mmCIF file of C-alpha atoms in Angstrom:
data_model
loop_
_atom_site.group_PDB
_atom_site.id
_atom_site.type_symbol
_atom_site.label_atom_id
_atom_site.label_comp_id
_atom_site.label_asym_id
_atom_site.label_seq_id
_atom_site.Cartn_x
_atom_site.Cartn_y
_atom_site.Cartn_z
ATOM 1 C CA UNK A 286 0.000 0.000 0.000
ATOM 2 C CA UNK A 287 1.259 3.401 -0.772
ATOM 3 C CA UNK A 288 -1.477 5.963 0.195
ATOM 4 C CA UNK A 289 -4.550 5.377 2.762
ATOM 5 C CA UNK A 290 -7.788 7.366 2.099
ATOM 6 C CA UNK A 291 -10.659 6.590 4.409
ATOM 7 C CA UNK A 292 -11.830 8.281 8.016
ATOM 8 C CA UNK A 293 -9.397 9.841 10.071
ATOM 9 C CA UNK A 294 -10.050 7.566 13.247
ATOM 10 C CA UNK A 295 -8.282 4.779 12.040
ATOM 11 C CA UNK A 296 -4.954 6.306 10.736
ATOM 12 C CA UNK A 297 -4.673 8.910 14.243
ATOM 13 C CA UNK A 298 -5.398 6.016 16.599
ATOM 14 C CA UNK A 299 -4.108 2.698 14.784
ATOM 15 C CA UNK A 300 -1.699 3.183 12.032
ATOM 16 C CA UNK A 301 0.091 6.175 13.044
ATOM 17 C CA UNK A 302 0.969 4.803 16.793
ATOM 18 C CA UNK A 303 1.605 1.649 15.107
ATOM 19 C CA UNK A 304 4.190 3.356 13.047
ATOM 20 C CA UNK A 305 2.789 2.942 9.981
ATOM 21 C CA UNK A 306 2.450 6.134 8.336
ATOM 22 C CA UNK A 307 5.007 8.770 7.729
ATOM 23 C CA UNK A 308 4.319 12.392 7.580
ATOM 24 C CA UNK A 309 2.265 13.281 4.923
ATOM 25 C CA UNK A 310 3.665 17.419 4.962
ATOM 26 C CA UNK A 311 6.884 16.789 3.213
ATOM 27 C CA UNK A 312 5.025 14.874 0.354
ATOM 28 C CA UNK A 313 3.007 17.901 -0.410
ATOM 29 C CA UNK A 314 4.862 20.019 -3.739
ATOM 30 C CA UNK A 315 2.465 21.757 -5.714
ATOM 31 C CA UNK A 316 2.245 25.284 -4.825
ATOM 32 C CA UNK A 317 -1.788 25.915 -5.143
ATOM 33 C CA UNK A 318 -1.911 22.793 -2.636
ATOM 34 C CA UNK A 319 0.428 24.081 -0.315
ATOM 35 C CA UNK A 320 -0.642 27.763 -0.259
ATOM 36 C CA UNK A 321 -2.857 28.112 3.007
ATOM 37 C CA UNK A 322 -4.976 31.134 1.093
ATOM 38 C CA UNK A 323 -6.491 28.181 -1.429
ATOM 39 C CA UNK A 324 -7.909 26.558 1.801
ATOM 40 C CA UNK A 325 -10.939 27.574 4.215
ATOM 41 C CA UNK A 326 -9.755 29.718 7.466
ATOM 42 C CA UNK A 327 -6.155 30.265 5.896
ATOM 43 C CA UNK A 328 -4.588 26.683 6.286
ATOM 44 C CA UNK A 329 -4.402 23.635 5.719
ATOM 45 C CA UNK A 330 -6.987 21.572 6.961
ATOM 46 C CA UNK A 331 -4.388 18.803 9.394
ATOM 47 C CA UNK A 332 -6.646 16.571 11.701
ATOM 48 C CA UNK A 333 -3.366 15.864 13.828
ATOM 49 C CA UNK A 334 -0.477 18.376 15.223
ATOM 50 C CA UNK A 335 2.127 16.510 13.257
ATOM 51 C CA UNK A 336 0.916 16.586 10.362
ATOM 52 C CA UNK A 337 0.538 13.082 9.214
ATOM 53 C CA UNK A 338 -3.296 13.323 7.891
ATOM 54 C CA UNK A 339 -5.180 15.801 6.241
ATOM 55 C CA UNK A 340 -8.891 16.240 6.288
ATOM 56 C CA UNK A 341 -9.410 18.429 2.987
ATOM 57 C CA UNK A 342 -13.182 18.022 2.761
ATOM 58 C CA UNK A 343 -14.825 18.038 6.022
ATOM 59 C CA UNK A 344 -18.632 18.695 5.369
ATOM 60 C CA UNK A 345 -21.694 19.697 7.714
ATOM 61 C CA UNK A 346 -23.052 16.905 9.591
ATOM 62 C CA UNK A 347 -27.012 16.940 10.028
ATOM 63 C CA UNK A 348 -28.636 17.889 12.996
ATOM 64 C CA UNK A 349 -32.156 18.090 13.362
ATOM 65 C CA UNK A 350 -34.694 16.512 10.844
ATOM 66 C CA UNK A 351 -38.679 17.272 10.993
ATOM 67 C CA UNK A 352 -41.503 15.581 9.967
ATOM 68 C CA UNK A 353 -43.133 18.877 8.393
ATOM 69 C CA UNK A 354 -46.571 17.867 8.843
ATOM 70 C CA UNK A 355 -45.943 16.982 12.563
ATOM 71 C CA UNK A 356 -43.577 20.067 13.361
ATOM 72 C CA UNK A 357 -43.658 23.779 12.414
ATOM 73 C CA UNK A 358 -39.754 24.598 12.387
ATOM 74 C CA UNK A 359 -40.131 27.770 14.106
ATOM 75 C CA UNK A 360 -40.572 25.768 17.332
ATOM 76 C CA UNK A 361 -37.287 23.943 17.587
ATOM 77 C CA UNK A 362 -35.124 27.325 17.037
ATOM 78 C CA UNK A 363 -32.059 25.387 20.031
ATOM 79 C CA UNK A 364 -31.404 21.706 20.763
ATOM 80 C CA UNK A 365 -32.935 23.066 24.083
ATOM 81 C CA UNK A 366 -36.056 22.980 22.533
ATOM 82 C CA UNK A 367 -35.787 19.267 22.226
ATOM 83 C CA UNK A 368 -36.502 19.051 26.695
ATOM 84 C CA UNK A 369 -40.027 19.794 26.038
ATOM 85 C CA UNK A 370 -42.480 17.490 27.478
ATOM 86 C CA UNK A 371 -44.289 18.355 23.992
ATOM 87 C CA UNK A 372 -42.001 15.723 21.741
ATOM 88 C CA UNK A 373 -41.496 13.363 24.604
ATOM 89 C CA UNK A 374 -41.396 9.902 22.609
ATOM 90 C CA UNK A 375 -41.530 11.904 19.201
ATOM 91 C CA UNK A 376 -37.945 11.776 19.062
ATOM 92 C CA UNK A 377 -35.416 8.929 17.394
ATOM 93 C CA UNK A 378 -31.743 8.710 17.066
ATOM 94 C CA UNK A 379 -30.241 5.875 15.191
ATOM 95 C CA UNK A 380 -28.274 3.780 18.258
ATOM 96 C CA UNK A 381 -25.765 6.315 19.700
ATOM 97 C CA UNK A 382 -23.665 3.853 21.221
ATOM 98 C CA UNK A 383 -22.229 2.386 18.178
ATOM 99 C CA UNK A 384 -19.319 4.199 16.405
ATOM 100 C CA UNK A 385 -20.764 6.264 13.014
ATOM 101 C CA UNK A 386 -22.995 9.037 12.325
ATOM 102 C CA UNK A 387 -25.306 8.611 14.879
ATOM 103 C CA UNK A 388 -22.321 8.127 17.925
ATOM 104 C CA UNK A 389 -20.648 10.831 16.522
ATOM 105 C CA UNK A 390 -24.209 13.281 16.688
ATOM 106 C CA UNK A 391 -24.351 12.426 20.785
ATOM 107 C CA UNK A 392 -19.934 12.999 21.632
ATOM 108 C CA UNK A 393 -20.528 16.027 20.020
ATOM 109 C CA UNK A 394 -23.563 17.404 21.716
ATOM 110 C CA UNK A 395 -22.312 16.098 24.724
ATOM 111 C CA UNK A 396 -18.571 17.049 24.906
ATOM 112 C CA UNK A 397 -18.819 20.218 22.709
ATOM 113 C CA UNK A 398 -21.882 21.796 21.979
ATOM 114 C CA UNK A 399 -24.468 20.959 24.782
ATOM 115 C CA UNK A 400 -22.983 19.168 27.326
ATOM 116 C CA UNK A 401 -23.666 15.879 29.147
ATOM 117 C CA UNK A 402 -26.067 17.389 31.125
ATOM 118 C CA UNK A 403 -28.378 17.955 27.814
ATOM 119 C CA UNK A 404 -27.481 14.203 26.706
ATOM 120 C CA UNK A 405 -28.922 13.223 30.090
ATOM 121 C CA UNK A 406 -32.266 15.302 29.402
ATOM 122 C CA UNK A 407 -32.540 14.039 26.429
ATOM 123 C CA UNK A 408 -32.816 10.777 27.692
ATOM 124 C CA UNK A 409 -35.986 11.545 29.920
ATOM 125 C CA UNK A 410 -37.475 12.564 26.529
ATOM 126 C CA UNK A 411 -37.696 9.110 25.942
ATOM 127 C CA UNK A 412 -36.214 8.952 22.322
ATOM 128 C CA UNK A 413 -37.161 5.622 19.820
ATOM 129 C CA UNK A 414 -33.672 3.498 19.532
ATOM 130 C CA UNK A 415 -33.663 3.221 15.231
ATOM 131 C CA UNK A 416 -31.688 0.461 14.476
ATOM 132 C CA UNK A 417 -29.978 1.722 11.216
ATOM 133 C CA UNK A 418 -29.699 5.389 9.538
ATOM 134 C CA UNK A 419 -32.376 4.114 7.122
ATOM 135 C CA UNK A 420 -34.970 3.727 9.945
ATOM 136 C CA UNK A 421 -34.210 6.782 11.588
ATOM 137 C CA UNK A 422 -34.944 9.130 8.539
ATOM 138 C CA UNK A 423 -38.193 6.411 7.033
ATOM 139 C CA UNK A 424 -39.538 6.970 10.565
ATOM 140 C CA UNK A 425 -39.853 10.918 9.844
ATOM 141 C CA UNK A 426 -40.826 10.671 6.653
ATOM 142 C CA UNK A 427 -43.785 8.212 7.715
ATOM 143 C CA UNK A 428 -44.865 10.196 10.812
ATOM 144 C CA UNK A 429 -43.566 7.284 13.042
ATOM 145 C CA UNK A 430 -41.466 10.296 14.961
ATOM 146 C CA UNK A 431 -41.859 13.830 14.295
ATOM 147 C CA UNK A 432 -37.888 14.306 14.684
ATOM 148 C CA UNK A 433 -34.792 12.750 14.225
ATOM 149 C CA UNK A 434 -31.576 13.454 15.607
ATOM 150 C CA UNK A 435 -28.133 13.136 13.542
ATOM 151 C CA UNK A 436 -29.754 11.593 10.832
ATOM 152 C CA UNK A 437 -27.949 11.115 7.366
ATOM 153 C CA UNK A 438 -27.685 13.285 4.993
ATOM 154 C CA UNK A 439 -27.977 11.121 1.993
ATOM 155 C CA UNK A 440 -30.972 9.543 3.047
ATOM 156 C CA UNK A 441 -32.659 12.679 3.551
ATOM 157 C CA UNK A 442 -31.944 13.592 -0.287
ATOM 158 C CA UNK A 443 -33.213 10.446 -1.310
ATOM 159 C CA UNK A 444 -36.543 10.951 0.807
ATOM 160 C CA UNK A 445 -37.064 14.617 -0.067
ATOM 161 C CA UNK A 446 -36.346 13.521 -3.710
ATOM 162 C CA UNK A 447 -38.886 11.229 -3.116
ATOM 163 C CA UNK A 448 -41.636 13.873 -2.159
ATOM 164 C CA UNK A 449 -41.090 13.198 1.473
ATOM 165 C CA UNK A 450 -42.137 16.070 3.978
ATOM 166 C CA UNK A 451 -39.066 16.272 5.841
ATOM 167 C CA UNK A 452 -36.984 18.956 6.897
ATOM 168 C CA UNK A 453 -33.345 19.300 8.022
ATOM 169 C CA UNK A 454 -32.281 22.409 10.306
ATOM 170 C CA UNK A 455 -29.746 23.352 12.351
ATOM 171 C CA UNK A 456 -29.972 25.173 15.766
ATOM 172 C CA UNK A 457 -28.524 28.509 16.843
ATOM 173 C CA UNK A 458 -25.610 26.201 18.773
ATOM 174 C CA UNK A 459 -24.661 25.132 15.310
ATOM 175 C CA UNK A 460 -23.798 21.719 14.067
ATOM 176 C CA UNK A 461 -20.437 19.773 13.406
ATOM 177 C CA UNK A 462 -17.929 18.686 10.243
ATOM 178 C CA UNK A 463 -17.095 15.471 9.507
ATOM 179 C CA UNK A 464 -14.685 14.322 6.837
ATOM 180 C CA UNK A 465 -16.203 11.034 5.735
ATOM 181 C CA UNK A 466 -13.727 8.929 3.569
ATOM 182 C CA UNK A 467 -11.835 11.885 2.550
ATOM 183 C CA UNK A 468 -8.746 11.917 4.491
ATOM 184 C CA UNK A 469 -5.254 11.030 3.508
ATOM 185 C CA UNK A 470 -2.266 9.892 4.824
ATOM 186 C CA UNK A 471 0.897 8.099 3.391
ATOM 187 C CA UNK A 472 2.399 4.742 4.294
ATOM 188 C CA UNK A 473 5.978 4.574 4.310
ATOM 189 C CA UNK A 474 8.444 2.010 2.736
ATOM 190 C CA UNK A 475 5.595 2.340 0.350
ATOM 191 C CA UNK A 476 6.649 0.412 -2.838
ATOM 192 C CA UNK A 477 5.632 3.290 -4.943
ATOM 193 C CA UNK A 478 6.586 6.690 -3.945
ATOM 194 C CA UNK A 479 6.848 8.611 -6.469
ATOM 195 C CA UNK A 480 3.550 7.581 -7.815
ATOM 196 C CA UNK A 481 2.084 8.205 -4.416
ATOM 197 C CA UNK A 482 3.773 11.626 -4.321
ATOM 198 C CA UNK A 483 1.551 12.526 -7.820
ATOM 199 C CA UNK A 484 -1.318 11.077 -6.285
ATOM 200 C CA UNK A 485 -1.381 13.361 -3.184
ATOM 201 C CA UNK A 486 -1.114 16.153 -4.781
ATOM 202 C CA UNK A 487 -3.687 15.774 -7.915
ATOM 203 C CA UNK A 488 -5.943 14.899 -4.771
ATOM 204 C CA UNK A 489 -5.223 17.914 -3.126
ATOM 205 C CA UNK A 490 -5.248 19.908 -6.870
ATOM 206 C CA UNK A 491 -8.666 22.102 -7.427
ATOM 207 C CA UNK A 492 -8.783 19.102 -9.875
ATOM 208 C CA UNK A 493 -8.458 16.377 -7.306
ATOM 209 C CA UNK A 494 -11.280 18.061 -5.239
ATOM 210 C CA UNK A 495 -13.425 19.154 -7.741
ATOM 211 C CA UNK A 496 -13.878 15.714 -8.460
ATOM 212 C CA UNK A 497 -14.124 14.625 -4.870
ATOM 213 C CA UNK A 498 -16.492 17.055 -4.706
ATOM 214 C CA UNK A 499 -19.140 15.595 -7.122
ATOM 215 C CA UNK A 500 -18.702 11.842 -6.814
ATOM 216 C CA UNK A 501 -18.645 11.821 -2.960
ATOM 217 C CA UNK A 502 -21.493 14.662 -2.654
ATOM 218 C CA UNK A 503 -19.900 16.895 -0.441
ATOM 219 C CA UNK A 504 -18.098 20.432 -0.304
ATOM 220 C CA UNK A 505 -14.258 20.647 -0.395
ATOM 221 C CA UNK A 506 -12.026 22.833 1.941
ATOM 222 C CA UNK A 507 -10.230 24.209 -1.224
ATOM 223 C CA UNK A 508 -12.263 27.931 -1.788
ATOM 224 C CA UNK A 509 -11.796 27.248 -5.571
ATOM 225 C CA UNK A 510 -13.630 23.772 -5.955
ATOM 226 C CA UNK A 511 -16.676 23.785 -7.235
ATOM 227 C CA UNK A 512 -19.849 22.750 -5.954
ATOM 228 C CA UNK A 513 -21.857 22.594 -8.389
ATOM 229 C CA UNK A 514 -24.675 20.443 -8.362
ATOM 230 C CA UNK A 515 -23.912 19.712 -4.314
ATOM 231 C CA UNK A 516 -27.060 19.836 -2.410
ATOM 232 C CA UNK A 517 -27.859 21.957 0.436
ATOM 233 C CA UNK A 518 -27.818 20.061 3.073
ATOM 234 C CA UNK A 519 -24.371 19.140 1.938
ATOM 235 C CA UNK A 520 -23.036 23.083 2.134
ATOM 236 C CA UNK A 521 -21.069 25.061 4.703
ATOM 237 C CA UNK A 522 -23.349 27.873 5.169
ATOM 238 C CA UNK A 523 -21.896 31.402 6.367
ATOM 239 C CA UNK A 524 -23.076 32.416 9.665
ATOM 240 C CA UNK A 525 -23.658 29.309 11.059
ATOM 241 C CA UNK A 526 -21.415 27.681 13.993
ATOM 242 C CA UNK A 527 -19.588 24.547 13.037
ATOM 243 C CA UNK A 528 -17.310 22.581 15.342
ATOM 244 C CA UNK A 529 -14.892 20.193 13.410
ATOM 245 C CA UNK A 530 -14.898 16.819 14.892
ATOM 246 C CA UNK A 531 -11.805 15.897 12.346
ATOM 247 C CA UNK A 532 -9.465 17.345 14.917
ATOM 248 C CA UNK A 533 -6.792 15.098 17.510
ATOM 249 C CA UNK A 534 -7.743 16.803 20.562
ATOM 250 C CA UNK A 535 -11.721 15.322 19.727
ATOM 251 C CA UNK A 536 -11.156 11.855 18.127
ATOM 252 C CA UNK A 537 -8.297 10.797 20.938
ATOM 253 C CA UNK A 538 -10.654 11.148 23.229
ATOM 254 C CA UNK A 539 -14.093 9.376 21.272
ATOM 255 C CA UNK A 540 -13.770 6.333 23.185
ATOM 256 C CA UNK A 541 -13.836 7.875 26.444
ATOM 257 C CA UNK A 542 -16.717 10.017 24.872
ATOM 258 C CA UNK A 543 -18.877 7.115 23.457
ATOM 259 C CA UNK A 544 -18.349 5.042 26.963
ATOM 260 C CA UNK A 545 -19.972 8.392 28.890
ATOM 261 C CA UNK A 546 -23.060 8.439 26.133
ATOM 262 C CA UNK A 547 -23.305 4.157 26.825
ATOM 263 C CA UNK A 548 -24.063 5.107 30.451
ATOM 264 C CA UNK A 549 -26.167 7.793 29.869
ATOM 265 C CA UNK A 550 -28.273 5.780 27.640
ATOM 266 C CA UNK A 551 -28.044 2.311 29.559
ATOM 267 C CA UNK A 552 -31.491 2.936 30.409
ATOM 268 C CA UNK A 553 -32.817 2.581 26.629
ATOM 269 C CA UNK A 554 -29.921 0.497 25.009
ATOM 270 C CA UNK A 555 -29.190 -2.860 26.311
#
């Protein structure tokens, strides 16, 4: 193997302590990839201090998602608007003890945005357990819940595309970025270095990332890749608060996270 793109968990917290990787800085040549300008907040978007991976298209998670028919939006304006007796039961969140979208919607809330204090209210609300992402967002759509919490973004497309009456929003507090599959990072005594050298930085190229950009669905880092075509619910949006998740200081400490969110939920999850 001479390059590893996929979620930044696995190459911070196996393969890099593992010695596995080298650094992925020096490998970097082209000048439009290297120039900190070309990239959102004036650098270069490093998940780790060391800079062995880079995160270059960490998009907007979803938040909130409402059943239209069940919900006027004006009435969940802060996750704080969840703790109302109102939706107690009318809530669902895909199985937040399990690593993925829905585990990384409750470390968030609870270690960044709201606080484990929130996490434990929510609890009281007495959310539905969905078993997969699927379930979560059919459950909206069908008026099984009138909300869903972390819910994917893909499946909403394909539901609203489908004439479902769903809506996703996102709260004063703001939401979170997560990279997906996008991340990179370099194995050494690779057997093919030079080729991997041309394929990190035509990944990293407005070229690379434009076509990340359309055949992954979501919005690059770069400022000058397009995204054209990309859905809303897929786009940074200016104004809004976003916490990025694709950072050391958050995923070193997911584990400890997810085992606080398994006791907070013990009561519902078994």
């Amino acid at each position: 193997v001479d390059v590893y793109v996929a979620g930044s968990t696995t190459p911070l917290t196996k393969l890099k302590p593992a010695g596995i990787l080298d650094p992925l800085e020096p490998e970097l040549i082209l000048p439009d990839v290297v120039d900190p300008v070309k990239w959102r907040g004036g650098t270069l978007p490093w998940v780790d201090k060391d800079h062995y991976i880079l995160a270059p298209a960490p998009s907007p998670a979803s938040s909130i998602l409402l059943n239209t028919d069940l919900v006027d939006k004006s009435e969940i304006s802060s996750y704080l608007d969840l703790i109302n007796p109102k939706w107690k039961g009318k809530i669902n969140i895909t199985n937040p003890v399990r690593p993925g979208a829905s585990g990384k919607w409750a470390t968030v809330m609870g270690s960044e945005i709201m606080g484990w204090d929130f996490m434990r209210n929510l609890v009281k609300m007495d959310p539905l357990i969905a078993g997969d992402n699927r379930s979560s967002v059919e459950w909206v759509a069908k008026g099984k819940s009138a909300i869903a919490l972390g819910p994917s973004a893909e499946l909403i497309i394909e539901f609203k595309n489908a004439g479902a009456k769903i809506e996703l929003i996102i709260p004063r507090e703001g939401t979170y970025l997560v990279a997906g599959n996008t991340p990179i990072s370099v194995i050494n005594n690779r057997p093919h270095p030079n080729s991997a050298r041309l394929f990190i930085n035509w990944y990293l190229s407005k070229e690379g990332q434009d076509i990340l950009a359309k055949y992954d669905v979501r919005q690059s880092s770069r400022l000058d890749a397009s995204i054209e075509g990309l859905p809303d619910v897929k786009l940074i949006i200016p104004g809004v608060k976003y916490f990025n998740s694709e950072r050391e200081e958050f995923l070193s400490k997911e584990p400890e996270y997810l085992q606080m969110i398994k006791e907070i939920f013990t009561t519902l999850i078994q």
